Amino acid sequence: MPALARTFPALSYAILAISARQMERKKGVQDFFDSLELYQEAIRLLSPVLQVRDPKIVAACVLLCCLEMMSARAQDWRRHLEGCAALFDAFGIHGFSKGLLQAVFWCYARMDLCGALISDGTQTTLLHPSKWLPPGCHEGDAYRMFNEAKSADMHANYAVYLCMRATELVSDRTKFVELGEDNGCTAQVFASKWIQLWSELQCWFSERPSELVPVQTVNRKPFPHIFFIHWAAISSNQLYHTACILLLKIMPKGTRLPRSPTLSLLWHARRICGISLANPHQGCLNNAIQPLWIAGRLFSHITEHQQIIQLIRHIEAETGWGMCWRIRDLQIAWGYDTHRSARNSHTRPYPIPLEL
């Protein structure tokens, strides 16, 4: 992108805007408008050329979407993502596009997946699952296509795709059972889809290329130390565990599976936290926040709560991405009286720090 930006001012301004925004967020600057001015200039230059099918235009739009996500309220995520989803749909860009377009697609896809995870089972991604694969391809073709790519990066992207499928299944079942939506997700169809997706996830895990396998695993309390050398391994393994938790929480009654640690919610949850603690690669930290939220709700011990809160605060301080709002959500899930704690902060009845 930096090389392309030398001849495309809109992309140059988008790069500068997201860089300025990160600096502002990390330094806690309140009245600093460099990022806003750079953002507005990028928008001004992009507006007349949005209909042109140029990879540089798409790259600039995705960067600006990243900037918006960095400090957006959770309720606003989907609104900010809608523009990029429409752009990918209109231009026919998918996960197997070539070169820069493929890279920016998966950058967007991770944000879209985060939006689905934030919805907590009520929605899947904005970009329809069928749009993640080339035209004419179906869910059944995904395994073959990702494997034929013979790339550690694409195997990592496959984990993003499978986790997206998990959010879709959870959402479909929730709408069918709780809202009475006639989407065809009957008990029989649901059970069949669940088994198929669970099998695909276990295949992903067992067939990981060497780059995505940890080089060191040390059992520690409260969370294991799981260290990877390849950066693509960090988020992809976390998303595998996240998808497994989503599925295990809605496992169809009567499902029989071979006994395995993978059937334990806490086994997956501990590994999500352990991966973040052992792998401080900055390119993966912001992708960890929703997996940490999903895993964090499963823990009951105060030392586990403290480590997770410290980890979330560290990620926000290190990356500039707004994440501490999830601390309050976790405290509510853990049963802490956040209002009482705020009123009586001088006595602090609970050992969890509440200042956001």
Coordinates of C-alpha atoms in Angstrom, one line a residue:
M1 CA 0.0 0.0 0.0
P2 CA 2.7 2.6 0.8
A3 CA 4.2 2.1 -2.7
L4 CA 0.9 2.5 -4.4
A5 CA 0.1 5.6 -2.2
R6 CA 3.0 7.5 -3.9
T7 CA 0.9 7.8 -7.0
F8 CA -2.6 7.8 -5.5
P9 CA -3.3 10.7 -3.1
A10 CA -6.5 9.3 -1.7
L11 CA -4.7 6.2 -0.4
S12 CA -1.9 8.3 0.9
Y13 CA -4.3 10.4 3.0
A14 CA -6.1 7.3 4.2
I15 CA -2.8 5.8 5.4
L16 CA -1.9 9.1 7.2
A17 CA -5.4 9.4 8.7
I18 CA -5.3 6.0 10.3
S19 CA -1.8 6.5 11.5
A20 CA -2.7 9.9 13.1
R21 CA -5.8 8.4 14.7
Q22 CA -3.8 5.6 16.3
M23 CA -1.3 8.1 17.7
E24 CA -4.1 10.2 19.1
R25 CA -5.8 7.2 20.7
K26 CA -2.6 5.9 22.2
K27 CA -1.6 9.3 23.6
G28 CA -5.2 10.0 24.9
V29 CA -5.4 13.2 23.0
Q30 CA -8.9 14.7 23.2
D31 CA -8.8 17.9 21.1
F32 CA -6.5 16.9 18.2
F33 CA -7.9 17.0 14.7
D34 CA -5.1 15.8 12.4
S35 CA -6.8 12.5 11.8
L36 CA -10.2 14.1 11.1
E37 CA -8.7 16.5 8.6
L38 CA -6.8 13.8 6.8
Y39 CA -9.9 11.5 6.9
Q40 CA -12.0 14.3 5.3
E41 CA -9.4 14.9 2.6
A42 CA -9.3 11.2 1.7
I43 CA -13.1 11.1 1.5
R44 CA -13.0 14.3 -0.7
L45 CA -10.6 12.6 -3.1
L46 CA -12.4 9.3 -3.1
S47 CA -15.9 10.5 -3.7
P48 CA -15.6 11.2 -7.5
V49 CA -13.9 7.9 -8.3
L50 CA -15.9 5.4 -6.1
Q51 CA -17.4 3.7 -9.2
V52 CA -14.0 3.0 -10.7
R53 CA -12.8 -0.6 -10.3
D54 CA -9.4 0.2 -9.0
P55 CA -7.7 -1.9 -6.2
K56 CA -6.2 1.3 -4.7
I57 CA -9.7 2.8 -4.2
V58 CA -10.9 -0.3 -2.4
A59 CA -7.7 -0.3 -0.3
A60 CA -8.3 3.3 0.8
C61 CA -11.9 2.6 1.7
V62 CA -11.0 -0.4 3.9
L63 CA -8.3 1.7 5.6
L64 CA -10.9 4.4 6.4
C65 CA -13.2 1.7 7.7
C66 CA -10.4 0.5 10.0
L67 CA -10.1 4.0 11.2
E68 CA -13.8 4.2 12.0
M69 CA -13.7 0.9 13.8
M70 CA -10.8 2.0 16.0
S71 CA -13.0 4.4 18.0
A72 CA -16.6 3.6 17.1
R73 CA -19.2 2.6 19.7
A74 CA -20.2 -1.1 19.5
Q75 CA -23.7 0.0 18.3
D76 CA -22.2 1.8 15.3
W77 CA -20.0 -1.0 14.0
R78 CA -22.4 -2.3 11.4
R79 CA -23.2 1.1 10.1
H80 CA -19.6 1.8 9.4
L81 CA -19.1 -1.6 7.8
E82 CA -22.1 -1.3 5.4
G83 CA -20.3 0.9 2.9
C84 CA -17.4 -1.6 2.4
A85 CA -19.8 -4.5 2.2
A86 CA -21.7 -2.8 -0.6
L87 CA -18.4 -2.0 -2.4
F88 CA -17.2 -5.6 -2.3
D89 CA -20.6 -6.9 -3.4
A90 CA -20.8 -4.4 -6.3
F91 CA -17.3 -5.1 -7.5
G92 CA -17.5 -8.8 -7.0
I93 CA -14.5 -8.9 -4.7
H94 CA -14.2 -12.1 -2.6
G95 CA -11.8 -14.1 -0.5
F96 CA -10.1 -15.6 -3.6
S97 CA -9.6 -12.4 -5.5
K98 CA -5.9 -11.9 -6.5
G99 CA -3.2 -9.7 -5.0
L100 CA -4.1 -6.6 -3.1
L101 CA -7.9 -7.1 -3.4
Q102 CA -7.6 -10.5 -1.6
A103 CA -5.6 -8.9 1.2
V104 CA -8.1 -6.0 1.7
F105 CA -11.0 -8.5 1.5
W106 CA -9.7 -10.5 4.5
C107 CA -8.9 -7.3 6.4
Y108 CA -12.5 -6.3 6.0
A109 CA -13.8 -9.8 6.7
R110 CA -12.1 -9.8 10.1
M111 CA -13.9 -6.6 11.0
D112 CA -17.2 -7.9 9.6
L113 CA -16.8 -11.0 11.7
C114 CA -16.1 -8.9 14.8
G115 CA -19.4 -7.1 14.2
A116 CA -21.2 -10.5 14.0
L117 CA -19.5 -11.6 17.3
I118 CA -20.5 -8.3 19.0
S119 CA -24.2 -9.0 18.1
D120 CA -24.0 -12.0 20.5
G121 CA -25.9 -14.5 18.4
T122 CA -28.5 -12.3 16.8
Q123 CA -26.7 -11.5 13.5
T124 CA -24.1 -12.9 11.1
T125 CA -21.8 -10.8 8.9
L126 CA -23.1 -8.0 6.7
L127 CA -21.4 -9.5 3.6
H128 CA -23.5 -12.5 2.8
P129 CA -21.6 -15.8 3.3
S130 CA -22.1 -16.7 -0.4
K131 CA -20.1 -13.6 -1.3
W132 CA -17.0 -14.8 0.5
L133 CA -16.4 -17.4 -2.2
P134 CA -16.1 -16.9 -6.0
P135 CA -19.3 -16.7 -8.0
G136 CA -20.9 -20.1 -8.6
C137 CA -19.1 -21.7 -5.6
H138 CA -21.0 -23.2 -2.6
E139 CA -20.2 -24.0 1.0
G140 CA -19.2 -27.5 0.0
D141 CA -16.5 -26.2 -2.2
A142 CA -14.8 -24.1 0.5
Y143 CA -12.7 -27.0 2.0
R144 CA -11.2 -27.9 -1.4
M145 CA -10.6 -24.3 -2.4
F146 CA -8.8 -23.2 0.8
N147 CA -6.7 -26.4 0.7
E148 CA -5.8 -26.0 -3.0
A149 CA -4.4 -22.5 -2.1
K150 CA -1.6 -24.3 -0.2
S151 CA -0.8 -21.3 1.8
A152 CA -0.5 -20.8 5.6
D153 CA -2.2 -17.4 5.2
M154 CA -5.1 -18.9 3.4
H155 CA -5.5 -21.6 6.0
A156 CA -5.6 -18.8 8.5
N157 CA -8.3 -17.1 6.4
Y158 CA -10.2 -20.4 6.3
A159 CA -10.5 -20.1 10.1
V160 CA -12.1 -16.7 9.6
Y161 CA -14.5 -18.2 7.1
L162 CA -15.5 -21.1 9.5
C163 CA -16.0 -18.8 12.4
M164 CA -18.3 -16.6 10.2
R165 CA -20.2 -19.8 9.3
A166 CA -20.6 -20.5 13.1
T167 CA -22.1 -17.0 13.6
E168 CA -24.5 -17.7 10.7
L169 CA -25.7 -21.0 12.2
V170 CA -26.1 -19.4 15.7
S171 CA -28.0 -16.5 14.2
D172 CA -30.3 -18.7 12.0
R173 CA -31.2 -21.0 14.9
T174 CA -31.8 -18.0 17.3
K175 CA -34.1 -16.4 14.8
F176 CA -36.0 -19.7 14.1
V177 CA -36.5 -20.6 17.8
E178 CA -36.9 -17.3 19.5
L179 CA -38.3 -15.0 16.8
G180 CA -40.3 -17.7 14.8
E181 CA -38.6 -16.7 11.6
D182 CA -39.3 -19.3 8.8
N183 CA -35.7 -19.6 7.6
G184 CA -35.7 -23.4 7.4
C185 CA -33.4 -24.0 10.4
T186 CA -35.6 -26.8 11.8
A187 CA -34.2 -29.2 14.4
Q188 CA -33.2 -31.7 11.8
V189 CA -31.6 -29.2 9.4
F190 CA -29.8 -27.5 12.4
A191 CA -28.4 -30.8 13.7
S192 CA -27.1 -31.7 10.2
K193 CA -25.4 -28.3 9.7
W194 CA -24.0 -28.4 13.2
I195 CA -22.3 -31.8 12.7
Q196 CA -20.9 -30.7 9.3
L197 CA -19.5 -27.4 10.6
W198 CA -18.0 -29.1 13.7
S199 CA -16.3 -31.7 11.5
E200 CA -14.9 -28.9 9.2
L201 CA -13.5 -27.1 12.3
Q202 CA -11.8 -30.2 13.6
C203 CA -10.3 -30.8 10.1
W204 CA -9.0 -27.3 10.1
F205 CA -7.3 -27.9 13.5
S206 CA -5.8 -31.3 12.6
E207 CA -4.6 -30.3 9.1
R208 CA -2.9 -27.0 10.1
P209 CA 0.3 -26.4 8.2
S210 CA 3.4 -26.3 10.4
E211 CA 3.4 -22.4 10.5
L212 CA 0.0 -22.5 12.3
V213 CA 1.1 -25.0 15.0
P214 CA 2.5 -23.6 18.3
V215 CA 6.2 -24.0 18.8
Q216 CA 5.8 -24.1 22.6
T217 CA 2.9 -25.0 24.9
V218 CA 3.4 -24.8 28.6
N219 CA 0.5 -25.6 31.0
R220 CA 0.3 -22.7 33.5
K221 CA -2.4 -21.4 35.8
P222 CA -4.8 -19.8 35.1
F223 CA -4.0 -19.9 31.4
P224 CA -1.6 -22.0 29.3
H225 CA 1.3 -20.4 27.5
I226 CA 0.8 -21.1 23.8
F227 CA 3.5 -19.5 21.6
F228 CA 3.5 -19.1 17.8
I229 CA 6.2 -17.9 15.4
H230 CA 4.0 -17.1 12.4
W231 CA 1.7 -14.1 13.1
A232 CA -1.1 -15.6 11.0
A233 CA -1.3 -18.5 13.5
I234 CA -2.3 -16.2 16.4
S235 CA -5.8 -15.0 15.3
S236 CA -6.6 -18.1 13.3
N237 CA -6.2 -20.4 16.3
Q238 CA -8.1 -18.0 18.5
L239 CA -11.0 -18.0 16.0
Y240 CA -11.0 -21.8 15.8
H241 CA -11.5 -21.9 19.6
T242 CA -14.1 -19.1 19.4
A243 CA -16.1 -21.0 16.7
C244 CA -15.9 -24.2 18.8
I245 CA -17.3 -22.3 21.9
L246 CA -20.2 -20.9 19.8
L247 CA -21.1 -24.3 18.5
L248 CA -20.7 -26.2 21.8
K249 CA -23.1 -23.7 23.5
I250 CA -25.8 -24.7 21.0
M251 CA -25.0 -28.4 20.5
P252 CA -28.1 -30.2 19.4
K253 CA -29.6 -32.6 22.0
G254 CA -28.6 -36.2 21.5
T255 CA -25.4 -35.4 19.5
R256 CA -22.8 -38.2 20.1
L257 CA -19.1 -37.3 19.6
P258 CA -15.9 -39.1 20.5
R259 CA -14.6 -38.0 23.9
S260 CA -12.0 -35.3 23.4
P261 CA -10.7 -32.1 25.1
T262 CA -12.3 -30.2 22.2
L263 CA -15.7 -30.8 23.7
S264 CA -14.9 -28.7 26.8
L265 CA -15.9 -25.0 26.7
L266 CA -13.2 -24.2 29.3
W267 CA -10.5 -25.9 27.3
H268 CA -11.2 -23.6 24.4
A269 CA -11.6 -20.5 26.6
R270 CA -8.3 -21.0 28.4
R271 CA -6.5 -21.3 25.1
I272 CA -8.0 -18.1 23.7
C273 CA -6.7 -16.2 26.7
G274 CA -3.4 -18.1 26.8
I275 CA -2.7 -17.3 23.1
S276 CA -3.2 -13.5 23.7
L277 CA -1.0 -13.5 26.8
A278 CA 1.9 -15.4 25.0
N279 CA 1.7 -13.6 21.6
P280 CA 1.9 -9.8 21.8
H281 CA 2.2 -9.3 18.0
Q282 CA 0.5 -5.9 17.3
G283 CA -1.1 -7.0 14.1
C284 CA -3.2 -9.6 16.0
L285 CA -4.1 -7.9 19.3
N286 CA -7.2 -6.0 18.2
N287 CA -8.6 -9.1 16.6
A288 CA -8.5 -10.8 20.0
I289 CA -11.1 -8.6 21.8
Q290 CA -14.3 -10.4 20.8
P291 CA -12.8 -13.9 21.4
L292 CA -11.6 -12.7 24.8
W293 CA -15.2 -11.6 25.5
I294 CA -16.7 -14.9 24.5
A295 CA -14.1 -16.9 26.4
G296 CA -14.0 -14.5 29.4
R297 CA -17.7 -15.0 30.3
L298 CA -17.0 -18.7 31.1
F299 CA -14.6 -18.0 34.0
S300 CA -15.6 -17.7 37.6
H301 CA -12.4 -17.2 39.6
I302 CA -11.2 -13.8 40.5
T303 CA -7.6 -14.3 39.4
E304 CA -8.9 -15.2 35.9
H305 CA -11.0 -12.1 35.8
Q306 CA -8.1 -9.9 36.8
Q307 CA -5.8 -11.3 34.1
I308 CA -8.4 -10.9 31.4
I309 CA -9.1 -7.2 32.4
Q310 CA -5.4 -6.5 32.5
L311 CA -5.0 -8.0 29.1
I312 CA -7.9 -6.0 27.5
R313 CA -6.5 -2.8 29.0
H314 CA -3.0 -3.6 27.6
I315 CA -4.4 -4.2 24.1
E316 CA -6.2 -0.9 24.1
A317 CA -3.1 0.9 25.3
E318 CA -0.8 -0.8 22.8
T319 CA -3.0 -0.5 19.7
G320 CA -5.3 2.5 20.3
W321 CA -8.4 0.4 19.5
G322 CA -11.3 1.1 21.8
M323 CA -11.8 -2.1 23.8
C324 CA -12.3 -1.2 27.5
W325 CA -16.1 -1.1 27.0
R326 CA -16.0 -4.9 27.1
I327 CA -14.6 -4.8 30.6
R328 CA -17.9 -3.5 31.9
D329 CA -19.8 -6.1 29.9
L330 CA -17.6 -8.9 31.4
Q331 CA -18.1 -7.5 35.0
I332 CA -21.8 -7.6 34.5
A333 CA -21.6 -11.2 33.1
W334 CA -19.5 -12.2 36.2
G335 CA -22.1 -10.8 38.5
Y336 CA -20.2 -7.7 39.9
D337 CA -22.4 -4.8 41.0
T338 CA -20.7 -2.2 38.8
H339 CA -23.0 0.7 39.9
R340 CA -22.4 0.0 43.6
S341 CA -18.6 -0.3 43.0
A342 CA -18.6 3.1 41.2
R343 CA -20.4 4.8 44.1
N344 CA -18.1 3.3 46.7
S345 CA -14.8 3.4 44.9
H346 CA -13.0 4.5 48.1
T347 CA -13.8 1.1 49.7
R348 CA -13.8 -0.9 46.5
P349 CA -15.9 -3.9 47.6
Y350 CA -14.6 -5.9 44.6
P351 CA -10.9 -6.4 43.6
I352 CA -11.7 -5.7 39.9
P353 CA -10.6 -2.2 38.9
L354 CA -13.6 -0.3 37.3
E355 CA -12.0 2.8 35.9
L356 CA -12.4 2.7 32.1

